[in-house]
XYZ file of C-alpha atoms in Angstrom:
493
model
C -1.589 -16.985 31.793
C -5.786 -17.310 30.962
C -7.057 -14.862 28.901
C -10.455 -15.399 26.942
C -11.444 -18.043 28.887
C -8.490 -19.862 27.513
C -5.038 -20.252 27.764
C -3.035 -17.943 25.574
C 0.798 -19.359 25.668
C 2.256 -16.031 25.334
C 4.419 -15.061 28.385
C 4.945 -10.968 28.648
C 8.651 -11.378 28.200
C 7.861 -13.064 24.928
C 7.127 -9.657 23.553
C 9.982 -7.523 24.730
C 12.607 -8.384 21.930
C 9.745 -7.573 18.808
C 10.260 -5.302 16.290
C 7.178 -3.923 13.957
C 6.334 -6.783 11.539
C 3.452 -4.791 9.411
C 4.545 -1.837 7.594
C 8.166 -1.853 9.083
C 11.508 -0.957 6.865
C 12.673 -4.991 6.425
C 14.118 -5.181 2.507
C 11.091 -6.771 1.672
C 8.839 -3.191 1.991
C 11.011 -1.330 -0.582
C 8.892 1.810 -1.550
C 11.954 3.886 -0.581
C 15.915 3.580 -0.842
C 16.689 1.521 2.338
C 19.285 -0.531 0.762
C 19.354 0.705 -2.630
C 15.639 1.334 -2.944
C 13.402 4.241 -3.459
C 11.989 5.554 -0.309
C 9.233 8.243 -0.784
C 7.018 9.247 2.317
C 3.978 10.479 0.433
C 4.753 7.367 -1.897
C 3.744 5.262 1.356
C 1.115 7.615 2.453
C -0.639 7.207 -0.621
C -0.393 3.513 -0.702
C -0.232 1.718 2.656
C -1.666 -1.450 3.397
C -1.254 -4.391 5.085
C -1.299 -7.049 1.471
C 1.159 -7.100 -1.641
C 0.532 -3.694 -2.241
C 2.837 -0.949 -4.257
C 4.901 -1.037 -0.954
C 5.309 -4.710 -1.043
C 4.274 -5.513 2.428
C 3.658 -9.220 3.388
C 1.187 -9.193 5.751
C -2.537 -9.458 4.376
C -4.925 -6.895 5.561
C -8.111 -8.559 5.238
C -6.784 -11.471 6.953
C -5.294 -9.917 9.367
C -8.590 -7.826 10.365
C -11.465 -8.854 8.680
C -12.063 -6.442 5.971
C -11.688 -5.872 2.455
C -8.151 -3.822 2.260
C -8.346 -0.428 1.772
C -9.052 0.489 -2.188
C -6.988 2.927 -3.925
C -9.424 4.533 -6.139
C -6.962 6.985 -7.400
C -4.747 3.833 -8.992
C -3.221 3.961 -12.762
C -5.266 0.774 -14.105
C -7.673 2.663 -15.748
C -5.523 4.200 -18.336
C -4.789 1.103 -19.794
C -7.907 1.907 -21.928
C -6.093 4.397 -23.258
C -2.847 3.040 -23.795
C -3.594 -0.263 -25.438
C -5.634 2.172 -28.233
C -1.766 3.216 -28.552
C -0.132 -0.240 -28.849
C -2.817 -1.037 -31.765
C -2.630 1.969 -33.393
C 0.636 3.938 -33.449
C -1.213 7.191 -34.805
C -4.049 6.890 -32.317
C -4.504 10.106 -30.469
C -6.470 10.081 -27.313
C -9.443 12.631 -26.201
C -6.629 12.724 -23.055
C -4.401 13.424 -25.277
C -5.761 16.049 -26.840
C -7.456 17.620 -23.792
C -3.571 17.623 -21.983
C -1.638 19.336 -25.147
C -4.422 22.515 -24.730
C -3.453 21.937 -20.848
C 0.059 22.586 -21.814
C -0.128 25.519 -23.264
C -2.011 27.809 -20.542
C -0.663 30.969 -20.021
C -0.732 34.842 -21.360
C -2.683 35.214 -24.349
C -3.830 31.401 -24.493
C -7.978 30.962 -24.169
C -7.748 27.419 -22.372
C -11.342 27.432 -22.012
C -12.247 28.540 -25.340
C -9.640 26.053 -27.055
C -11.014 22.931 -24.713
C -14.470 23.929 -25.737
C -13.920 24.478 -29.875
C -12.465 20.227 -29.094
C -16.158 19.304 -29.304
C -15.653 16.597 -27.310
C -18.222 14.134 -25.404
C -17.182 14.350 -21.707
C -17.223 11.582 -19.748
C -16.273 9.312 -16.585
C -13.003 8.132 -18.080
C -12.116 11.094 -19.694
C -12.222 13.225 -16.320
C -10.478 10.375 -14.516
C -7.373 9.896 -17.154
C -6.475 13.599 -17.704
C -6.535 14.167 -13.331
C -4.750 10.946 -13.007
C -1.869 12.149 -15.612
C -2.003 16.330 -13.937
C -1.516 14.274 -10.472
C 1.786 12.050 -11.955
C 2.685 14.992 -13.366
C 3.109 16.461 -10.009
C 6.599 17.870 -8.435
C 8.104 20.414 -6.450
C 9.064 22.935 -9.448
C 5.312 22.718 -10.874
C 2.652 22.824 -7.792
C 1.600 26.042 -8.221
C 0.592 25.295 -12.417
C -0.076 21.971 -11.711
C -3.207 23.029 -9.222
C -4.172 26.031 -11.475
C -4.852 23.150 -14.255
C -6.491 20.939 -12.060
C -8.742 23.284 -11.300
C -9.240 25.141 -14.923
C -10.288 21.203 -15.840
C -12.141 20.315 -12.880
C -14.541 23.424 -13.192
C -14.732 23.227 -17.224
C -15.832 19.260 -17.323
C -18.193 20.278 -14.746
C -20.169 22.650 -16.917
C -20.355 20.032 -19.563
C -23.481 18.555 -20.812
C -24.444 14.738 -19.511
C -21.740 15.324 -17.282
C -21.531 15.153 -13.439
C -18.402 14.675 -11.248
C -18.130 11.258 -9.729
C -16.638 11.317 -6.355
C -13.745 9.558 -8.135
C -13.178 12.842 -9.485
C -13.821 14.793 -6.280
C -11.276 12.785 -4.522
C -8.500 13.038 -7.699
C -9.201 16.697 -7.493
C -8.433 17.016 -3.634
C -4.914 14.858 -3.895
C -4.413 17.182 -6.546
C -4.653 20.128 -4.177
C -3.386 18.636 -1.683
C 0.105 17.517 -3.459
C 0.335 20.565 -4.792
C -0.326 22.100 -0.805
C -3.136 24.451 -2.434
C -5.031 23.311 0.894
C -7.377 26.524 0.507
C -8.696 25.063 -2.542
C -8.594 21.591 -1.310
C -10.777 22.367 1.401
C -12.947 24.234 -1.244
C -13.351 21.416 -2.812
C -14.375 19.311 -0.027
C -17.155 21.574 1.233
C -18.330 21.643 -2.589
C -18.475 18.121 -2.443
C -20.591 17.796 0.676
C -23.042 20.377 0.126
C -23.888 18.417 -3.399
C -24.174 15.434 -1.042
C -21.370 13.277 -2.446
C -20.549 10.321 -0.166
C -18.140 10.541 1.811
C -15.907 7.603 2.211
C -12.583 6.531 4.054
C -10.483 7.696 0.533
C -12.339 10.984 1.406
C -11.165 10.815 5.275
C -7.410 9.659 4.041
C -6.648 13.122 1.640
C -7.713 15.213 4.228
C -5.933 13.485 7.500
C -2.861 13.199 5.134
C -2.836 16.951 4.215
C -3.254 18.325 7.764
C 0.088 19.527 8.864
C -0.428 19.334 12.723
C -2.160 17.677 15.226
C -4.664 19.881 16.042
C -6.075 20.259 12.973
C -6.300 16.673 12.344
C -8.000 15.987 15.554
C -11.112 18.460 14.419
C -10.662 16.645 10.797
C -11.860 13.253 12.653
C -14.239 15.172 15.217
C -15.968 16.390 12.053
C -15.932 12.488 10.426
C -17.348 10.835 13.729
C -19.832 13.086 13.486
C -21.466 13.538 9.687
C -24.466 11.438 9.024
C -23.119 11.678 5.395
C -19.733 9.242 6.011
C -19.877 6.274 4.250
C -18.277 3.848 6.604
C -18.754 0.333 5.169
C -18.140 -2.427 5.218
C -17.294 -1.164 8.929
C -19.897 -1.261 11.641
C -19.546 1.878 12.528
C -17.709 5.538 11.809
C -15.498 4.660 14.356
C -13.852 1.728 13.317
C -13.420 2.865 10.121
C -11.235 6.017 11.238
C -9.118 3.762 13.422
C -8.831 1.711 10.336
C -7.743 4.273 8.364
C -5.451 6.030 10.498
C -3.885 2.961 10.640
C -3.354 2.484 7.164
C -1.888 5.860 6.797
C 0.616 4.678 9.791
C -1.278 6.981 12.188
C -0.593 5.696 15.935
C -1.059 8.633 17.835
C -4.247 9.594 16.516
C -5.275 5.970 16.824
C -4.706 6.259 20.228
C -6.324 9.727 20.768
C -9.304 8.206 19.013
C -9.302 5.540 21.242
C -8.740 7.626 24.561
C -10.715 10.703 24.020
C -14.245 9.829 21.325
C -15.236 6.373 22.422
C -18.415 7.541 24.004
C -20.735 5.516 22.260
C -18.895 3.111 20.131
C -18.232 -0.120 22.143
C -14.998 -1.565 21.167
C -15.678 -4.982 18.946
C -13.338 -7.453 18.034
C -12.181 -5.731 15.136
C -11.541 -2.190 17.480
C -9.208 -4.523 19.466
C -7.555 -5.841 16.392
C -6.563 -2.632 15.300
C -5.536 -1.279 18.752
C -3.009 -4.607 18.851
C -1.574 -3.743 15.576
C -1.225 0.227 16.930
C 0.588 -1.201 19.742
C 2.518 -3.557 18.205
C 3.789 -1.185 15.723
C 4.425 1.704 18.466
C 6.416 -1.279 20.313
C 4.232 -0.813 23.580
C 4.733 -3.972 24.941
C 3.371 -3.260 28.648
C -0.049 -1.898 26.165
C -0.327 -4.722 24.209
C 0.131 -7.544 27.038
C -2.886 -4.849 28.938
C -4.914 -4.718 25.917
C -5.087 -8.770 25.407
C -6.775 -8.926 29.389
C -8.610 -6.233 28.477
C -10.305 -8.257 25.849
C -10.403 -11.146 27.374
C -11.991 -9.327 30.408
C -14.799 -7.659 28.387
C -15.973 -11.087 27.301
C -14.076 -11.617 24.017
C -12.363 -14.153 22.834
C -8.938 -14.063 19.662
C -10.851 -14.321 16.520
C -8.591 -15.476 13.507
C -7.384 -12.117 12.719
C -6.443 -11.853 16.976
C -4.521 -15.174 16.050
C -2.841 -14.348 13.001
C -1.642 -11.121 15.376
C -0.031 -13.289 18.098
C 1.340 -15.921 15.913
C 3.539 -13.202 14.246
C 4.590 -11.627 17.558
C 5.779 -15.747 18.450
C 7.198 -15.933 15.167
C 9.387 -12.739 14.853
C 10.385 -13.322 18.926
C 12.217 -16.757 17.643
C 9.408 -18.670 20.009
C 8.635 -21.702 17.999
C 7.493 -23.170 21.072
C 4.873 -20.576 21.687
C 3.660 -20.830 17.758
C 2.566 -24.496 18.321
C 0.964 -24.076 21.933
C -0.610 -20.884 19.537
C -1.718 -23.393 16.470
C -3.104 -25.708 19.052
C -5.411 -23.271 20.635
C -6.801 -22.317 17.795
C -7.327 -25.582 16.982
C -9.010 -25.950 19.875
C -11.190 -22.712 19.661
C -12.386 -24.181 16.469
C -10.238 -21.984 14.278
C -8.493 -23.754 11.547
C -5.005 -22.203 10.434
C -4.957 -21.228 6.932
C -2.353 -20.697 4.653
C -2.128 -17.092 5.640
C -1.468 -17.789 9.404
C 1.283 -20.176 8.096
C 3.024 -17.050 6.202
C 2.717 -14.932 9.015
C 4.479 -17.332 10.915
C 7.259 -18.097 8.123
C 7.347 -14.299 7.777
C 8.421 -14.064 11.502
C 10.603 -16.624 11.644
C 12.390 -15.379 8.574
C 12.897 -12.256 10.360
C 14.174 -13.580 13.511
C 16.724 -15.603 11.324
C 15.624 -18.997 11.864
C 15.338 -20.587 8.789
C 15.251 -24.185 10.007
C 11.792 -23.124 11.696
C 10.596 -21.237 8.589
C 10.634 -25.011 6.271
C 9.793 -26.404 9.517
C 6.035 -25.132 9.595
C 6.057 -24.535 5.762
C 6.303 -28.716 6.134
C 3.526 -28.468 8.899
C 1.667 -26.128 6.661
C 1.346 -28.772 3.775
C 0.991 -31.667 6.313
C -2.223 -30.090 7.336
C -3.758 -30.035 3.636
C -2.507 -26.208 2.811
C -0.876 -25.472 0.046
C 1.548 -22.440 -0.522
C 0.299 -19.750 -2.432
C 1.541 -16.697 -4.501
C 1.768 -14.734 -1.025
C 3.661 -17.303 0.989
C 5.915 -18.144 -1.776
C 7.191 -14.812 -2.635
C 8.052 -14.738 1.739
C 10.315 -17.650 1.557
C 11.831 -16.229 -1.833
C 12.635 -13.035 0.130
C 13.799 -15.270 3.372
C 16.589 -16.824 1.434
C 17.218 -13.960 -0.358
C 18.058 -12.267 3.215
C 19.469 -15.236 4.382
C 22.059 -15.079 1.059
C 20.695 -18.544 -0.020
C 19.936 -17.274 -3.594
C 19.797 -20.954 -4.978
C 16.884 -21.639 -2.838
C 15.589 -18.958 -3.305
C 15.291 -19.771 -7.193
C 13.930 -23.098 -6.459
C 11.077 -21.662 -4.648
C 10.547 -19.613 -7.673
C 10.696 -22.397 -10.334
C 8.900 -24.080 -7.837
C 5.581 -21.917 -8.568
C 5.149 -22.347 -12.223
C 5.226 -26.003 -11.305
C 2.803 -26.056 -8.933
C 0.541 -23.211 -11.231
C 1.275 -20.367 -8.536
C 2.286 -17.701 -11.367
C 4.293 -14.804 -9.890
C 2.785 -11.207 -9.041
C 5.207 -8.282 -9.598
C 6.062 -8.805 -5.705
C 7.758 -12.040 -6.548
C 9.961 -10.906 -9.604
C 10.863 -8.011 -7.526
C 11.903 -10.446 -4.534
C 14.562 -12.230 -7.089
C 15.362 -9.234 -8.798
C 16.749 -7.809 -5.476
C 18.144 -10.428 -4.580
C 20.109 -11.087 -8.076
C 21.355 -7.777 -8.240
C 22.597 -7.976 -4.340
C 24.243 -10.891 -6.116
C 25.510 -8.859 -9.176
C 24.108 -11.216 -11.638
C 22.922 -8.078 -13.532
C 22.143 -9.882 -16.751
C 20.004 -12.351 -15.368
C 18.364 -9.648 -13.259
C 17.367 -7.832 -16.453
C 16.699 -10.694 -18.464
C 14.155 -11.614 -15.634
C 12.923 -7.814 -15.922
C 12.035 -8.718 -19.475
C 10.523 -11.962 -18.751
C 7.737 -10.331 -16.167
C 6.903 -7.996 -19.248
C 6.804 -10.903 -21.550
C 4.382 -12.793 -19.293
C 1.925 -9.380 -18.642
C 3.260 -8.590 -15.182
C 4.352 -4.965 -15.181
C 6.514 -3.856 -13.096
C 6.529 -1.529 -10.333
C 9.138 1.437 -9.786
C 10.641 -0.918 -6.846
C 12.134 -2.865 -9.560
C 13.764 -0.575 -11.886
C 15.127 1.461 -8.977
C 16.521 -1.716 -7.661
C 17.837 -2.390 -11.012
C 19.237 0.942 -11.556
C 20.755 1.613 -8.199
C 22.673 -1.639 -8.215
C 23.722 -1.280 -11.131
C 25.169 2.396 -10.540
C 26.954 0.908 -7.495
C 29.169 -1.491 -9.866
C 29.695 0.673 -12.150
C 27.667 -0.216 -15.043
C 26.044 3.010 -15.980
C 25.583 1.761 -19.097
C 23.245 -0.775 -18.533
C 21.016 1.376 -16.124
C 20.703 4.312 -18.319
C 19.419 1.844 -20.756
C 17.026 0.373 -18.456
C 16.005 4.045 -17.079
C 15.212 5.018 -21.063
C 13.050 1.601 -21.177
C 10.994 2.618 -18.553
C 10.787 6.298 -20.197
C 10.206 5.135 -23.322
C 7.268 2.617 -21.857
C 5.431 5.661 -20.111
C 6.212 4.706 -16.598
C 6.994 6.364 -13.343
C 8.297 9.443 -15.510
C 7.180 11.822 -12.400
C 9.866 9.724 -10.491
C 12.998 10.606 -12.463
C 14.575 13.114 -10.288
C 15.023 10.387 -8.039
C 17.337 8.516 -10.383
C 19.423 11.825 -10.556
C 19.629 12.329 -6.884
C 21.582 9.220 -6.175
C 23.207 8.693 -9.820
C 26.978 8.365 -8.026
C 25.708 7.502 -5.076
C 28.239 4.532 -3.567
């Protein structure tokens, strides 16, 4: 087959037997309980990408398309600031602090306003950020309703505040607020308060209000309405249009990516980077007859696989067990003048891991270093979670020791690779000691690990030990807005 103006060694049947290799259910994406894991849908709404993110997925966004990954603005970094005032001094008592126990005590007979103004306090960026960040954790089904009327008791008191003006960090914190809480009324309020003041209006913007529309229809006018504001801030995209296809897809959106595609292209060309995504939607949606038609497609409107293109179709050889086709793949590239980096070579020891073929996997991880690249932090934490799933958990340690050796320190993706696979192994203690070596070393970690921890634990029996390492986490601060889920599998088998 020619496509491109070049031969593509990809035969249609190669596709047929493919499964979704970016943002599918393998053990390795564990926001949820697939296999003694937390699973939570508007966990993965909220945090969806293609990189290491809080989901854990192992293929690289910006690689794999060409842009920066989407941002999370809405993230938990920033109260750090806060918290490390705590660690120094054990007295310390936060403006947060004191702004959320007034919070707490809203009701009959209680002046919130006039208590948060008689605080005398200097209101600022940070300050509006930390205390919405903690109302959103603090989030869950028996508290919407008091949840939103703080939010918005806050959100219209800081406003009035002198040297003070909403950020559209706070606009958009406000909005997931609303929109968690399903106060959509408000959220919407919010929104058209936001655009009237001439806030920009971003893709974080676009992703609240596509993830908070409950049916189609009302989606479809949300994007209308984004394709056609002059105030949508759509870099580093070319255009409005790419960037909603870009963020539908993060938020796992294929029908509306198609819809996009079908019904509002008048006037936005398809690019490279349109085509990118559309392979991914495909891919994902396991239209094989669509994908096969979109790659002529491209190659009969005059473009040709740019690396992101490759890094696509060297996956689809890869997780088809088609080592053959991933070296006629390599060599085109090679021979469009596109050197394989060290990400192509994870995509295709991701595949391969999936397919089962670990003799291909160190095959072209020997290739990889042959050609002068080097495994990083990404590519080693894949071939930790390949043996892991292959039940080689001596290899997989290797790999691990392996990366301190070679200076590749771990990210909290890679201690929660061998966690899992320790505790499939039921060497608890080593599990946990390894929990309190990522600490030691400044790697927090994510709720992925101490639900792995605790649900593996509660299988064999040692309820014990994952009490103790659910009152940790409690007593660290973290993920305490996830602890029903603990209870709602406690003696689970």
């Amino acid at each position: 087959m020619v496509l491109f103006g070049r031969r593509i060694s990809l035969r249609f049947s190669d596709y047929r037997c493919i499964s979704r290799f970016i943002c599918d259910d393998s053990s390795f994406r564990n926001n949820g309980y697939k296999d003694g894991v937390f699973r939570d849908e508007e966990f993965n709404k909220k945090n969806s990408v293609f990189g290491f993110d809080s989901d854990g997925n192992d293929i690289v966004e910006e690689i794999l398309l060409g842009v920066p990954p989407s941002s999370n603005e809405d993230e938990e970094t920033d109260g750090e600031y806060f918290l490390s005032k705590r660690r120094l001094l054990p007295d310390y008592v936060s403006d947060t602090d004191r702004v959320f126990k007034i919070l707490q005590q809203d009701g009959i007979g209680f002046n919130t306003i006039l208590e948060l103004n008689n605080l005398g306090l200097n209101v600022s960026n940070n300050l509006v950020r930390e205390v919405l960040l903690r109302i959103l954790k603090s989030v869950n089904h028996t508290n919407k309703l008091r949840c939103a009327r703080l939010a918005y008791k806050f959100f219209r008191w800081s406003a009035q505040q002198e040297n003070y003006r909403h950020t559209t960090n706070a606009y958009h914190l406000a909005m997931k607020i609303f929109a968690d809480c399903q106060v959509l009324n408000v959220m919407k309020k919010v929104y058209y308060e936001m655009t009237e003041n001439n806030y920009q209006i971003t893709a974080r913007t676009f992703n609240i209000l596509i993830s908070a529309c409950g049916e189609v229809r009302s989606a479809r006018s949300t994007i209308e309405s984004f394709i056609k504001s002059e105030n949508f801030h759509h870099r580093p995209f070319k255009h409005s249009f790419n960037a909603i296809l870009h963020s539908l897809l993060v938020m796992n959106q294929y029908q509306l990516i198609e819809w996009v595609y079908k019904e509002k292209r008048n006037g936005f060309p398809p690019d490279i980077l349109t085509y990118n995504i559309l392979l991914c939607t495909k891919y994902r949606l396991e239209n094989f007859d669509q994908f096969y038609a979109l790659l002529e497609e491209m190659g009969r409107n005059g473009f040709v696989p740019d690396l992101h293109t490759y890094n696509i179709l060297l996956h689809v050889c890869a997780k088809a067990n088609k080592p053959v086709s991933v070296l006629q793949q390599l060599n085109d590239m090679r021979n469009a003048g596109c050197d394989p980096s060290v990400l192509h070579f994870t995509s295709i020891i991701d595949g391969f891991g999936r397919a089962g073929n670990l003799f291909a996997c160190e095959h072209f991880l020997e290739e990889m270093v042959k050609t002068g690249c080097l495994p990083d932090v990404v590519c080693y934490t894949v071939l930790i979670r390949v043996y892991i799933e292959a039940g080689d958990l001596e290899k997989a340690q290797d790999k691990f020791d392996e990366m301190f050796v070679k200076g590749q320190l771990p990210n909290v993706f890679t201690y929660s690779t061998m966690i899992r696979g320790l505790c499939i192994a039921e060497k608890f203690d080593k599990a946990h000691t390894m929990l309190q070596e990522m600490e030691s070393r400044g790697c927090n970690p994510n709720f992925v690990v101490y639900s792995t921890l605790v649900y593996h634990m509660r299988k064999a029996g040692r309820l014990t030990e994952a009490d103790e390492i659910i009152r940790q986490m409690v007593e660290k601060g973290r993920y305490t807005h996830h602890l029903s889920e603990f209870k709602m599998y406690k003696y689970r088998r």
